[in-house]
XYZ file of C-alpha atoms in Angstrom:
649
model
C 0.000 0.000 0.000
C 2.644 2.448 0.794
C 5.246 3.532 -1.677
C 7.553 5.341 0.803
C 10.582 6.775 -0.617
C 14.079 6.217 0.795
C 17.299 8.288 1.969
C 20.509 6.672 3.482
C 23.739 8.591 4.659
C 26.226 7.691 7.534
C 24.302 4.992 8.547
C 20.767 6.837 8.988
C 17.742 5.973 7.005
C 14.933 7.507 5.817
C 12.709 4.676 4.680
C 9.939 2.344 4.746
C 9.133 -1.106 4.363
C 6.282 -2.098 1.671
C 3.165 -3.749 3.079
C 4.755 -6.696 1.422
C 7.549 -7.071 3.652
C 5.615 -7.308 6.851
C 6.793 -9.376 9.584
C 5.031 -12.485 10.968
C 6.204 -12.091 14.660
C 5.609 -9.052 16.771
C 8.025 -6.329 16.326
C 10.817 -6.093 19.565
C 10.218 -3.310 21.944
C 13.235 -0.947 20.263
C 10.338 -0.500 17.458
C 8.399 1.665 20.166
C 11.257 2.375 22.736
C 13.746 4.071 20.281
C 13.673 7.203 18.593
C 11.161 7.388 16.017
C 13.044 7.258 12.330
C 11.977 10.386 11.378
C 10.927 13.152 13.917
C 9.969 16.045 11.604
C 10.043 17.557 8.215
C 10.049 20.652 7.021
C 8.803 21.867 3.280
C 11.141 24.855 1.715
C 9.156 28.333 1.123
C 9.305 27.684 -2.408
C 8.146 23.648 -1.957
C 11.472 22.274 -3.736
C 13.290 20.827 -0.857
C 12.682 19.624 2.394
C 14.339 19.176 5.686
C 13.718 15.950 7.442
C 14.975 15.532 10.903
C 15.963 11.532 11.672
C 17.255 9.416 13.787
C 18.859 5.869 14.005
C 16.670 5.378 17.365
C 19.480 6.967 19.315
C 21.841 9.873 17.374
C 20.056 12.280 15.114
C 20.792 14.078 12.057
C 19.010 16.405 9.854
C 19.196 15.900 5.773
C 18.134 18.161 3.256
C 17.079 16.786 0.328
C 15.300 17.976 -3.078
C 10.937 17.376 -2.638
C 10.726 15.665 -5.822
C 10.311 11.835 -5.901
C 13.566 10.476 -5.637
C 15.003 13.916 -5.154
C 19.262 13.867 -4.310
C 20.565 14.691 -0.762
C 21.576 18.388 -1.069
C 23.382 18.367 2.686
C 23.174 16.821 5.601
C 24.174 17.502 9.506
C 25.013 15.055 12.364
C 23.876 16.319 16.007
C 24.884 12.775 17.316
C 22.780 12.800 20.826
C 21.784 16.785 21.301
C 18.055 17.090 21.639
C 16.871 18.364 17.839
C 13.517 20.122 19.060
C 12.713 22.278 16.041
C 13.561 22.781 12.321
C 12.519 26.270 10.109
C 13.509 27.408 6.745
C 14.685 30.761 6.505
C 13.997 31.347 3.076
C 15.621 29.552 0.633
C 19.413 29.622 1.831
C 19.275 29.098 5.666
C 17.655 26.254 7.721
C 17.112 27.639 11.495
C 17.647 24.718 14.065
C 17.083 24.706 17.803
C 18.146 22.483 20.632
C 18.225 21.641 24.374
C 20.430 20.899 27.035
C 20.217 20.306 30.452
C 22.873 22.627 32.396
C 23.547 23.940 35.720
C 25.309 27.659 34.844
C 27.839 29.052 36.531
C 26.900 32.562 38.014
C 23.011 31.850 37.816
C 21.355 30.675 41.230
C 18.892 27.860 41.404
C 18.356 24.241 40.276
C 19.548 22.540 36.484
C 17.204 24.397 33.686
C 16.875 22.902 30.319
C 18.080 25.750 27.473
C 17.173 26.230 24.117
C 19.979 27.219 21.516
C 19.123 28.460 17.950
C 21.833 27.469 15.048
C 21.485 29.323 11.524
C 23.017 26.620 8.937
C 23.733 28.347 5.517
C 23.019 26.031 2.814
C 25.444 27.604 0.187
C 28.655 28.116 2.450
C 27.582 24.934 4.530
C 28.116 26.621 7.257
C 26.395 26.573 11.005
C 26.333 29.442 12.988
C 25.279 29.378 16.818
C 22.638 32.600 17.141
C 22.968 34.658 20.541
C 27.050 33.833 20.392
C 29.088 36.678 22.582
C 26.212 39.052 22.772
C 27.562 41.499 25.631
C 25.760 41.120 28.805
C 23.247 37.950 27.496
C 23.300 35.027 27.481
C 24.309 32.355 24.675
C 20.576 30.943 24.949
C 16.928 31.893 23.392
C 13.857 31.245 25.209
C 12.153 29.800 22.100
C 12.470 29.088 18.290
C 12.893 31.994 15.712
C 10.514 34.234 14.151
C 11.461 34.605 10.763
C 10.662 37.904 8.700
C 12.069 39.197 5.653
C 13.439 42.776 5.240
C 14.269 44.498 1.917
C 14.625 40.636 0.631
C 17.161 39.597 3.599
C 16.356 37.092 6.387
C 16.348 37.911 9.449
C 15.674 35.965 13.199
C 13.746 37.475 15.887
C 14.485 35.990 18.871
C 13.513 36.295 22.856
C 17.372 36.373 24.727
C 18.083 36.884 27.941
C 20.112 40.129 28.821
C 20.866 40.913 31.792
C 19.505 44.125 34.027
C 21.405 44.773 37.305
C 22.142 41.001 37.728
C 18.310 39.579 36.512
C 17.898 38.333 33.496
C 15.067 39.659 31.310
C 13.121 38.831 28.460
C 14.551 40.817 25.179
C 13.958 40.766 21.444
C 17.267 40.254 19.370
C 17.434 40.995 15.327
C 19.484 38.743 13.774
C 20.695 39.379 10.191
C 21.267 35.674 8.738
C 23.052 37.277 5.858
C 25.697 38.933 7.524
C 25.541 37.349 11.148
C 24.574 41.072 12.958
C 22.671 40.740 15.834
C 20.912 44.114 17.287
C 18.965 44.489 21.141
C 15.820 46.012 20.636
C 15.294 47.939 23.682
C 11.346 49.120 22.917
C 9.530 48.459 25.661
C 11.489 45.906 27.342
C 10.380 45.028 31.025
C 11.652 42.574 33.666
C 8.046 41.156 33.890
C 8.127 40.680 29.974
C 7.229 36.982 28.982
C 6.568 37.487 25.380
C 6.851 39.172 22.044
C 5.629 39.584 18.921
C 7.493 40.416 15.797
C 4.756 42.168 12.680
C 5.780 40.725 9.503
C 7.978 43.853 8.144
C 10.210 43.018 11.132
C 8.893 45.664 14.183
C 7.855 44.867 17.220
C 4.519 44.295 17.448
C 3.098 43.279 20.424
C 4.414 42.464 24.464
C 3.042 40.620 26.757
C 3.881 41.321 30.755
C 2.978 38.419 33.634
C 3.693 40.028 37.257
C 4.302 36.881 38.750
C 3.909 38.075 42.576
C 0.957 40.093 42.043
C -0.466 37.968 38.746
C -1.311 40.585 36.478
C -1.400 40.006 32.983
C -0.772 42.723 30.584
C -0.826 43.160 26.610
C 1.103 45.693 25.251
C 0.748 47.052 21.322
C 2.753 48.981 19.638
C 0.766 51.455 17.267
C 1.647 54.837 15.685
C 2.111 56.385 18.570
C 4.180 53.666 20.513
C 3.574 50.965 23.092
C -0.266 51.482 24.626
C -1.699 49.052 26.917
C -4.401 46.707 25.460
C -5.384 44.562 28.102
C -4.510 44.259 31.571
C -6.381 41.560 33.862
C -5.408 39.404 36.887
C -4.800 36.023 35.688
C -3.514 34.570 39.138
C -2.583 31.411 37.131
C -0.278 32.719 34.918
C 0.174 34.286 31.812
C -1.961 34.706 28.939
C 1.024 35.247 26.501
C 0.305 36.117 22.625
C -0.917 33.426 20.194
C 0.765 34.971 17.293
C -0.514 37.929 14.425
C -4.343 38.539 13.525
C -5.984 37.633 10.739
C -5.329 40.665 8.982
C -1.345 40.879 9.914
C -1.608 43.587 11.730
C -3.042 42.804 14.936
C -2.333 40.442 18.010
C -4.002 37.322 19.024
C -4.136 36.311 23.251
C -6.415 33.748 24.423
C -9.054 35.568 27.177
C -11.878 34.015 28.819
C -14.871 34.934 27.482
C -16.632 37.994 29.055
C -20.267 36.894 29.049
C -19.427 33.127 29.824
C -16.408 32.494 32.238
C -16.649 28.766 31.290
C -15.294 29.353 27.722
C -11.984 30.792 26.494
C -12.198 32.801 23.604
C -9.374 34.129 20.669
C -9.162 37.886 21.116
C -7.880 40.389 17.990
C -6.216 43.167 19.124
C -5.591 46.241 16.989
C -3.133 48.796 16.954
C -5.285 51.320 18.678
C -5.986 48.444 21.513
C -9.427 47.816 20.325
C -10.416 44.123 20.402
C -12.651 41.758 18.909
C -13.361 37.926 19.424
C -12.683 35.726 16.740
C -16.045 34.169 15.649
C -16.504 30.327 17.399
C -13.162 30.553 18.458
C -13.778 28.819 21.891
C -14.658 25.679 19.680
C -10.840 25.642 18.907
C -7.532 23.967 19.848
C -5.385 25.035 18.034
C -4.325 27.824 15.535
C -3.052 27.757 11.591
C -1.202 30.748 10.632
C -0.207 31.049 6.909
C 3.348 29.389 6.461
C 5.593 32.417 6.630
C 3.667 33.053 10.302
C 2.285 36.330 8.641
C -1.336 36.216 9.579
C -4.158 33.826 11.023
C -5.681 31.963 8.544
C -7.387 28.939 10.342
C -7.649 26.799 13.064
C -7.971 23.057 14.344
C -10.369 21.462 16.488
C -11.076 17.532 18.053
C -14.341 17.117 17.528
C -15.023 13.729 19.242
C -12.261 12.156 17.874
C -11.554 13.710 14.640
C -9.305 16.145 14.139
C -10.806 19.023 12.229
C -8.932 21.941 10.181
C -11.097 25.193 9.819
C -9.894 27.643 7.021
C -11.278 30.826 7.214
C -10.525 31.163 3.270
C -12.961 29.336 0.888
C -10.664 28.246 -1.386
C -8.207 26.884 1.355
C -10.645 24.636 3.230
C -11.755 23.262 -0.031
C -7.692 22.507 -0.775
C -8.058 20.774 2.661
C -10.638 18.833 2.141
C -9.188 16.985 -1.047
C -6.442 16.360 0.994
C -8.318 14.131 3.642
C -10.059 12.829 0.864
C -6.908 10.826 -0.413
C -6.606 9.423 3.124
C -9.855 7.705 3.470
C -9.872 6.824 7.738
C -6.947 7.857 8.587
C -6.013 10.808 10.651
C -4.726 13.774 8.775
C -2.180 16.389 10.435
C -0.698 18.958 8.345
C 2.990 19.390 9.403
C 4.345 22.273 7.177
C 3.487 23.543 3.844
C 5.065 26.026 1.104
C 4.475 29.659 1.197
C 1.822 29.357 -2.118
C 0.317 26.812 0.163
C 0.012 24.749 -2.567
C 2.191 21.880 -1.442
C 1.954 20.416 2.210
C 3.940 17.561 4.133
C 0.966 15.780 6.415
C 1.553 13.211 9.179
C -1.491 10.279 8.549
C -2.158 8.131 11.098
C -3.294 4.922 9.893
C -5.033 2.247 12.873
C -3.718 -0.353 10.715
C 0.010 0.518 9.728
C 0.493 3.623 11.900
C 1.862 7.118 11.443
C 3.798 7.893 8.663
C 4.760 11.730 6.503
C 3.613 12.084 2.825
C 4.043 14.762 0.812
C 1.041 16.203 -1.308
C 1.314 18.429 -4.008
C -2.263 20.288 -5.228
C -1.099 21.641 -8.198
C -0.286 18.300 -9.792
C -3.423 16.611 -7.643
C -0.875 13.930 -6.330
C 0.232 12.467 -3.167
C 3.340 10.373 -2.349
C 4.733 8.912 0.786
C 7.777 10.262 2.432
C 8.225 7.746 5.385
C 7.072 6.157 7.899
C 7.566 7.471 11.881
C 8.699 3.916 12.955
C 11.217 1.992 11.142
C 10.038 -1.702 11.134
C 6.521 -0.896 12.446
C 4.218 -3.524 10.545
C 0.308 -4.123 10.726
C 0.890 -7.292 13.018
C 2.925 -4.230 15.402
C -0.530 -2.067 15.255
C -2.729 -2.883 17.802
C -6.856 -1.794 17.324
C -7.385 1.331 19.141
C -11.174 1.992 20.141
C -13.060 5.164 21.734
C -15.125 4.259 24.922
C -16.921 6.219 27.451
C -18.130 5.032 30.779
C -19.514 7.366 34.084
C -17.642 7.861 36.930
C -18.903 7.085 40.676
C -20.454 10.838 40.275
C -22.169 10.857 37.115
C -19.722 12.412 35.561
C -18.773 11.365 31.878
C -15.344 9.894 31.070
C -14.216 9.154 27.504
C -10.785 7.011 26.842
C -9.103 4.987 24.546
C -8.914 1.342 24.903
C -6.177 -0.502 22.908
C -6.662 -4.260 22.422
C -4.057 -6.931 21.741
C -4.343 -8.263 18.464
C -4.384 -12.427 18.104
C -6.842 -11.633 21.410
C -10.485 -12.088 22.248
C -11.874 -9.129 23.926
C -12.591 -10.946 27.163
C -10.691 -10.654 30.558
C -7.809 -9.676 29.451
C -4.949 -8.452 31.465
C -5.038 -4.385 31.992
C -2.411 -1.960 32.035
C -4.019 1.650 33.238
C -2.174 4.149 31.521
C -3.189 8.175 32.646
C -1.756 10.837 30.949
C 0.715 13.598 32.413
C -0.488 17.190 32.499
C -2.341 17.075 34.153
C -3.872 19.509 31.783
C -3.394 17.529 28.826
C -5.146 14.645 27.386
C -4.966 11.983 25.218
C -6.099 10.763 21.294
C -6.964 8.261 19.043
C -3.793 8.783 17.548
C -0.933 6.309 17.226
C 0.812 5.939 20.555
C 3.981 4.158 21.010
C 3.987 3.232 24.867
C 0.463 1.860 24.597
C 0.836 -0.102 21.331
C 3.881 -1.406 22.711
C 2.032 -2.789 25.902
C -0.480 -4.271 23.551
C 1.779 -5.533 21.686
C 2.750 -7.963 24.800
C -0.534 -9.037 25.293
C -2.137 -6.496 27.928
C -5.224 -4.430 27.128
C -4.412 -0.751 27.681
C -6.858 1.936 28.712
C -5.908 5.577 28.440
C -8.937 7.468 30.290
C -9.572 11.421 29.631
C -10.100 12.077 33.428
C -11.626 14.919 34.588
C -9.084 17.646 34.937
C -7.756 16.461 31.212
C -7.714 19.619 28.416
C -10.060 19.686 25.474
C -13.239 19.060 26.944
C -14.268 22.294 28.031
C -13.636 24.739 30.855
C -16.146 23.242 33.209
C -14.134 19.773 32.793
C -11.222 20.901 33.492
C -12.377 22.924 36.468
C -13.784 19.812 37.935
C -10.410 18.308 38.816
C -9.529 20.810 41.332
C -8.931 19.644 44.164
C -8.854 16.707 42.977
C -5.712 15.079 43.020
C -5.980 11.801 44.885
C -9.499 11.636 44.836
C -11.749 12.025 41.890
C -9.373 12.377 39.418
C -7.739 8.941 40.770
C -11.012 7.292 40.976
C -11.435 8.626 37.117
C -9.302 6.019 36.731
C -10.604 2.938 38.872
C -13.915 3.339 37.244
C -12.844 2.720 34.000
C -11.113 -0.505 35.408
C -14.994 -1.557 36.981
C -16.411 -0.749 33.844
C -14.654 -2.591 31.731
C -14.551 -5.481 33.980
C -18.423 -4.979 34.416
C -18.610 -5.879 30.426
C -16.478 -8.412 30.321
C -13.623 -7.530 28.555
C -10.713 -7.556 31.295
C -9.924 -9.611 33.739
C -10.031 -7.076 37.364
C -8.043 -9.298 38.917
C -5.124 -8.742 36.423
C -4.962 -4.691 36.539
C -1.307 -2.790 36.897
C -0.833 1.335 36.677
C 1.789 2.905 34.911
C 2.280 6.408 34.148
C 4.712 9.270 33.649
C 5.031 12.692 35.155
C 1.165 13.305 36.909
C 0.329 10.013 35.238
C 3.281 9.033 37.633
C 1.833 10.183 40.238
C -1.463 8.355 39.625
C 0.447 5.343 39.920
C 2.011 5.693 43.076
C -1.825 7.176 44.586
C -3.175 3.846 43.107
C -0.673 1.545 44.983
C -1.133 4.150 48.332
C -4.471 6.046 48.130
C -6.964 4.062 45.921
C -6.037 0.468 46.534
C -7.403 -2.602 46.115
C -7.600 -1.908 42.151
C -4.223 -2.821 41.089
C -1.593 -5.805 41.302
C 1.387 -3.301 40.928
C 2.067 0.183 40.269
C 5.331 1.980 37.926
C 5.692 5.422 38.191
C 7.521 7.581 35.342
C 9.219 10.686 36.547
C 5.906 11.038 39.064
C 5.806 13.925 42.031
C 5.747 11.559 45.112
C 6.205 14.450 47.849
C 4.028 17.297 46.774
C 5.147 20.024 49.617
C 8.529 19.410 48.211
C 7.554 19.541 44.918
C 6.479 22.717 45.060
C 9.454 23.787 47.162
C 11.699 22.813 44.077
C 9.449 24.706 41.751
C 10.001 27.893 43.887
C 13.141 27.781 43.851
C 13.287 27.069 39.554
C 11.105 30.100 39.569
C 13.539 32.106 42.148
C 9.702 32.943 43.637
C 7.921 32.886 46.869
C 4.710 33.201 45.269
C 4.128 32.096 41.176
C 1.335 31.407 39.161
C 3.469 27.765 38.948
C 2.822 26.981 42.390
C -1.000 28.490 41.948
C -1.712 26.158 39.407
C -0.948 23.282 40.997
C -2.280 24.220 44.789
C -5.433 24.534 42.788
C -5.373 21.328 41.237
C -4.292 19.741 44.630
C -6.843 21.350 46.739
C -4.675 23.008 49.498
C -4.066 26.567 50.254
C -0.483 26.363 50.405
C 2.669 24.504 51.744
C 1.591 24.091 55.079
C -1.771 22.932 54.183
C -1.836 19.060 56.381
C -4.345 18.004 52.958
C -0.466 18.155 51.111
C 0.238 15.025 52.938
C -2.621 13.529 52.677
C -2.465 13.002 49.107
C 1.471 12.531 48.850
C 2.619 8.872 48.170
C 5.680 9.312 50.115
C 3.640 9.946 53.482
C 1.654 7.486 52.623
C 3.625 4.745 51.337
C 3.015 2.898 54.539
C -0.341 2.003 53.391
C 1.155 0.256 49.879
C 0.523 -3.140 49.420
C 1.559 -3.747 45.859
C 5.031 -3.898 44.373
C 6.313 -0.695 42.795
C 8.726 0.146 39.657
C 10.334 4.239 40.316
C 12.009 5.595 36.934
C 13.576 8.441 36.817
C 15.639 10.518 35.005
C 18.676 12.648 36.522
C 18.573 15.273 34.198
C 14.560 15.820 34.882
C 14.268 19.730 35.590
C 10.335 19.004 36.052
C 9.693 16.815 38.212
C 13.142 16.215 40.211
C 15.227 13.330 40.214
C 14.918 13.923 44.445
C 11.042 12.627 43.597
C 11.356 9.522 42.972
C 14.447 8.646 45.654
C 12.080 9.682 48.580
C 9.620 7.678 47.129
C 12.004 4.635 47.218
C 12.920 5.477 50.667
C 9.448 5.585 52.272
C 8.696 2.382 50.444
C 11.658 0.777 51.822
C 11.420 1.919 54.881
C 7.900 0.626 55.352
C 9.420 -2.816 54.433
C 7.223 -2.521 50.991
C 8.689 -3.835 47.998
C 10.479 -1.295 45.526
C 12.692 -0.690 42.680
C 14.585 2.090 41.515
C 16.077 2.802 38.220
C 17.753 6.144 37.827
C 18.027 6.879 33.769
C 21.548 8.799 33.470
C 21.361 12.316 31.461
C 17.890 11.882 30.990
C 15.540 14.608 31.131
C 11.749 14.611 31.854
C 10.729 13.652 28.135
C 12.380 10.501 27.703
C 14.424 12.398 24.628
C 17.360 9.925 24.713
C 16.281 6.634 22.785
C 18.634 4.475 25.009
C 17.201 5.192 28.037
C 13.807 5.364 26.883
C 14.263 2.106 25.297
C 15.487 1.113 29.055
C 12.478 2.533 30.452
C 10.156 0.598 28.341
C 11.826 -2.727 28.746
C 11.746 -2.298 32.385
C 8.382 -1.509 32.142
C 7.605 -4.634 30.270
C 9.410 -6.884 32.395
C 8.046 -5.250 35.832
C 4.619 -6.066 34.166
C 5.357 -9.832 33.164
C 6.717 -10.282 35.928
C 3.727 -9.317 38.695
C 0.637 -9.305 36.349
C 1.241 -11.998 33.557
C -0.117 -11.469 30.118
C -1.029 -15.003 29.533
C-alpha cells in the first residue's frame, strides 16, 4: 500500500518497508522504545526541498534533500545525541535549528534548567552558525524558536534572549541578520516582567506581553503609531496569557481571554493597533491555531471534535484545498505538518489504525500524493494494535471518555489491563498512534488511556472539575474505568497494573497508596511523590515565593499552600506505609520538572515501610524521555516489571 521513498547517509535511514515485507512475529520493543526514524520535516518556502529531521533510534541528524520523488541529498548535519527540538527554513538559503540541554550555569542561582539554543546553517557556504554567540551582557541561549521575517529581501531571526539588568535576566527581542551574522537588542519596551513578544511581519515589534508573577497581572502591550499602549490588563492569578501569534489581517495580536459573558469558555481575542479588540467568531470551539506558512497572519484553526481532528480555514478556497487532501486518506487521521508559502504543497503526518503514522508529501497543483516515510522503522500491521473510543460514568455521574487498545491475536474478554493516565495534568490523550500503549499491547495487555476529569479539550467546566482533585476524583477517574470494563467483560479485574509518567506518575504511586485494592502493581515515570517538596523545588526554579506555577498546581491539589496538612494527605511518600503492591520508580537525573529527588524519597518511604520497591535512575535523561537508550530502558523495564507481577497469559 505504501510507496515510501528512501534516503541513506552515515548509517541513517529515511525509509519504509512495503506492506509486502511485513513481519510475521511481533516487532521487539526498540520499534516503540527508540527514537522514532523520522521526527519532523520541514517543506522549503518555495516547496522544492525539504528538511527531514531523523534518527537511528538513538543519534540524530538532519538531511536536506530535493521534494521531488527520488530527489538527491543536497546536505546533511550530524547532532549525534543533542536534543533536535525544532527545524525552520529561513527562506531559501538558511535552515534555522534549535536544541536543548540540560545545564547547571555558573553565576546563575537555582536548580539545572533545560536551554534552548538556535543554530542558523547556511546552505550555500555549509556553514552553522550558533545565534545569541558573545552578545555582551546575554546570554548564549533563546527562550524559544525563531521568528522569521524578511526585510528588503534579507532574512532575518527574531528571537527572545536573555540580557541581563542589574544582575536579573530579562526577556529581550534580538534581530538577527542571517546574511551577515549582525545581531541588534531592541530595547522598545522591554520590562523585567516581559514573557513574550511579537514580531509584525515587516520586522517591528509588534506586540508584548507582561505576567507580574507576585501580584499575577497580565498585561498586553501594542505597539501602534504612537508607541507601546496598553491593550489589556487583567489578573490572571494562574499565569500568563502570553500572545498566540498575528491577527488575521497581519496587523493585529491574538491572546487567548476568557470569554466575558461566559467564564466557562476561552475565547481568541484580535487586538488592533489602537488596543481595540474583537473575538474571533466560534473561536472557543478551537484547539489550536493555523497561521499562513511564513507566520504572517491567522488563517485557520484546528479542532477535536469527538475524535476527529478538524482543520477550519477561514478562506474558501483553502478549506476546499483541505478537504481533497483528507479525501486521499480515506480513515486515517490527517495532520498537516508544514506547507510552502503558495500553500500549494503540504507535508501531512497520517495516522493509519492499521500501519500507523507515517509523513507524505502532497502536491495540489499536480493533484498527487506520495509517501515520504514512515515514523517507525520496522513498524508492521501485526505491530498495530486496534485502538477503540469508549466512554463510561464515573462514581459521580460524571462522563469519562478514553481509549482502549486491544491486543491483536486476542479475544476481547478478561484480558490483562495496564491503566495508563496521561501527564499534564492539563493535557489529554487521542486516538492517535501511541507508542507506549501499542507497545504494551503488543505484549498481550489491554491498555486503557482514560480522559479524566481535569484532562484539556473538553471544556472549561471539565477541566475545572479536577480541582482539588488530586488523589481523589481524578484517581477514581481512573478505577472506574477498570470496573467498567470489567463490568462488560472484557478484562480480567483481577489482572490490573498502573503505569504512568510525570502526573500520570503520580497516579500510579496514589493507586498503589491512596486508591487500593484496584491494582496488582504500580510503575511510576518521573511522578511527584512528595508534593510540599515539589512545590518547594518549583520555587526555587522560579527564584519565587509566590508564582502562578505553584498556583496552578495548589489549585489542582486542593490546598491553600505549603503548610496545608491536605499536602500530605495526598502525597505517596507519606503514605507509602499504606502500599501493598510492588512498585517500579524511573527516573531521570537530568529531569528539571519533576526532580530526580522525587522519585528517591519515594524509594525510601517504600523501603522503609518494608514494601517492595525498585529504583532505576536513567543517566542524562531529562523529563521527556528524549534519549532513545534510556527510553528504550524505560520501556523494557516496564515490560518486564509487568510480566513479571501481572502476567499477560
Amino acid at each position: 500500500m505504501k510507496k515510501l521513498l528512501a534516503v541513506a547517509t552515515a548509517g541513517f535511514i529515511v525509509a519504509a518497508i512495503g506492506a509486502g515485507a511485513a513481519w510475521a512475529q511481533v516487532p521487539p520493543l526498540s520499534v516503540y522504545g527508540r527514537l522514532p526514524n523520522v521526527e519532523q520535516i520541514e517543506i522549503s518556502p518555495d516547496g522544492t526541498k525539504l528538511a527531514i529531521a531523523v534518527t537511528d533510534g538513538e543519534s540524530r541528524m538532519l538531511l536536506i534533500r530535493e521534494a521531488a520523488e527520488g530527489g538527491k541529498l543536497l546536505s546533511a548535519m550530524n547532532f549525534a545525541t543533542t536534543k533536535l527540538r525544532g527545524v525552520q527554513w529561513a527562506g531559501m538559503d538558511h535552515v534555522l535549528v534549535t536544541t536543548s540541554s540540560t545545564a547547571e550555569v555558573h553565576g546563575l542561582s537555582g536548580p539545572k534548567r533545560e536551554y534552548l539554543m538556535a543554530f542558523d546553517y547556511n546552505l550555500v557556504t555549509k556553514k552553522q552558525r550558533l545565534l545569541m554567540a558573545n552578545e555582551e551582557e546575554a546570554m548564549n541561549v533563546v527562550l524559544e524558536a525563531p521568528d522569521v521575517r524578511f526585510i528588503d529581501g534579507v532574512p532575518y531571526a527574531f528571537v527572545e534572549g536573555v540580557h541581563f539588568l542589574d544582575n536579573r535576566g530579562v526577556n529581550t527581542l534580538y534581530k538577527i541578520n542571517l546574511a551577515t551574522g549582525a545581531t541588534r537588542r531592541l530595547d522598545s519596551g522591554v520590562n523585567e516582567d516581559t514573557d513574550d513578544w511579537l514580531v509584525s511581519p515587516d520586522g517591528q515589534p509588534l506586540a508584548q506581553s507582561r505576567y507580574d508573577q507576585k501580584k499575577g497581572d497580565w498585561t498586553l502591550k501594542i505597539k501602534g503609531e504612537r508607541g507601546w499602549i496598553t491593550a489589556e490588563q487583567v489578573i490572571s492569578k494562574m499565569g500568563s496569557h502570553g500572545v498566540a501569534g498575528i491577527g488575521r489581517d497581519g496587523h493585529s495580536a491574538l491572546a487567548w481571554m476568557d470569554d466575558e459573558d461566559d467564564e466557562d469558555k476561552t475565547v481568541l481575542n484580535e487586538y488592533a493597533l489602537d488596543g481595540s479588540h474583537v473575538v474571533i467568531p466560534d473561536s472557543a470551539r478551537f484547539d489550536g491555531l493555523i497561521h499562513a506558512p511564513d507566520g504572517s497572519s491567522l488563517v485557520g484553526a484546528f479542532s477535536l471534535v469527538g475524535d476527529d481532528r478538524r482543520y477550519i480555514f477561514f478562506d474558501a478556497k483553502l478549506q476546499t484545498s483541505w478537504n481533497a487532501v483528507t479525501k486521499a486518506f480515506p480513515g486515517e487521521q490527517v495532520t498537516l505538518v508544514s506547507w510552502s508559502n503558495d500553500k500549494r504543497q503540504l507535508v501531512v503526518q497520517v495516522d493509519s489504525p492499521t500501519q500507523g503514522p507515517a509523513y507524505a508529501l502532497v502536491n495540489l497543483n499536480t493533484k498527487s500524493a506520495s509517501f515520504l516515510s514512515e515514523v517507525y522503522k520496522d513498524l508492521t500491521p501485526e505491530g498495530v494494535s486496534k485502538v477503540e473510543p469508549i466512554k463510561y460514568k464515573a462514581a459521580d455521574g460524571l462522563e469519562i471518555t478514553g481509549y482502549l487498545t486491544l491486543p491483536n491475536g486476542k479475544a476481547p474478554k478478561n484480558l490483562p489491563l495496564v491503566v495508563l493516565p496521561h501527564g499534564g495534568p492539563k493535557a489529554r490523550d487521542t486516538l492517535e498512534f501511541d507508542w507506549w500503549s501499542q507497545a504494551l499491547a503488543s505484549r498481550g495487555y489491554a491498555v486503557l488511556r482514560p480522559n479524566f476529569r481535569g484532562s484539556d479539550g473538553f471544556g472549561w467546566p471539565f477541566v475545572k472539575a479536577g480541582f482539588g482533585e488530586w488523589g481523589k476524583a481524578m484517581q477514581t477517574d481512573l478505577s472506574d474505568g477498570v470496573r467498567y470494563l470489567a463490568k462488560q467483560g472484557t478484562i480480567d479485574p483481577k489482572r490490573v497494573c498502573i503505569v504512568g509518567a510525570s502526573y500520570g506518575g503520580y497516579a500510579a504511586l496514589a493507586g498503589a497508596t491512596l486508591d487500593r485494592g484496584v491494582y496488582r502493581c504500580a510503575a511510576s515515570i518521573a511522578g511527584p511523590a512528595d508534593l510540599k517538596r515539589f512545590l518547594v523545588d518549583k520555587n526555587r526554579l522560579y527564584e519565587s515565593n509566590d508564582n502562578s506555577t505553584q498556583r496552578f498546581w495548589l489549585r489542582y491539589m486542593g490546598a491553600d499552600g505549603l503548610k496545608d496538612p491536605d499536602l500530605a494527605a495526598i502525597s505517596p511518600v507519606q503514605q507509602a506505609g499504606k502500599a501493598e503492591i510492588p512498585v517500579l520508580l524511573i527516573h531521570g537525573k537530568d529531569d528539571t520538572v519533576v526532580p530526580y529527588v522525587q522519585s528517591t524519597l519515594m524509594a525510601d518511604a517504600l523501603k522503609k515501610a518494608g514494601k517492595p520497591v525498585e529504583l532505576i535512575t536513567l543517566p542524562s535523561e531529562d523529563h521527556w524521555l528524549s534519549r532513545g537508550a534510556t527510553r528504550l530502558q524505560m520501556l523494557t523495564a516496564v515490560v518486564g516489571f509487568l510480566e513479571k507481577n501481572n502476567p499477560p497469559n
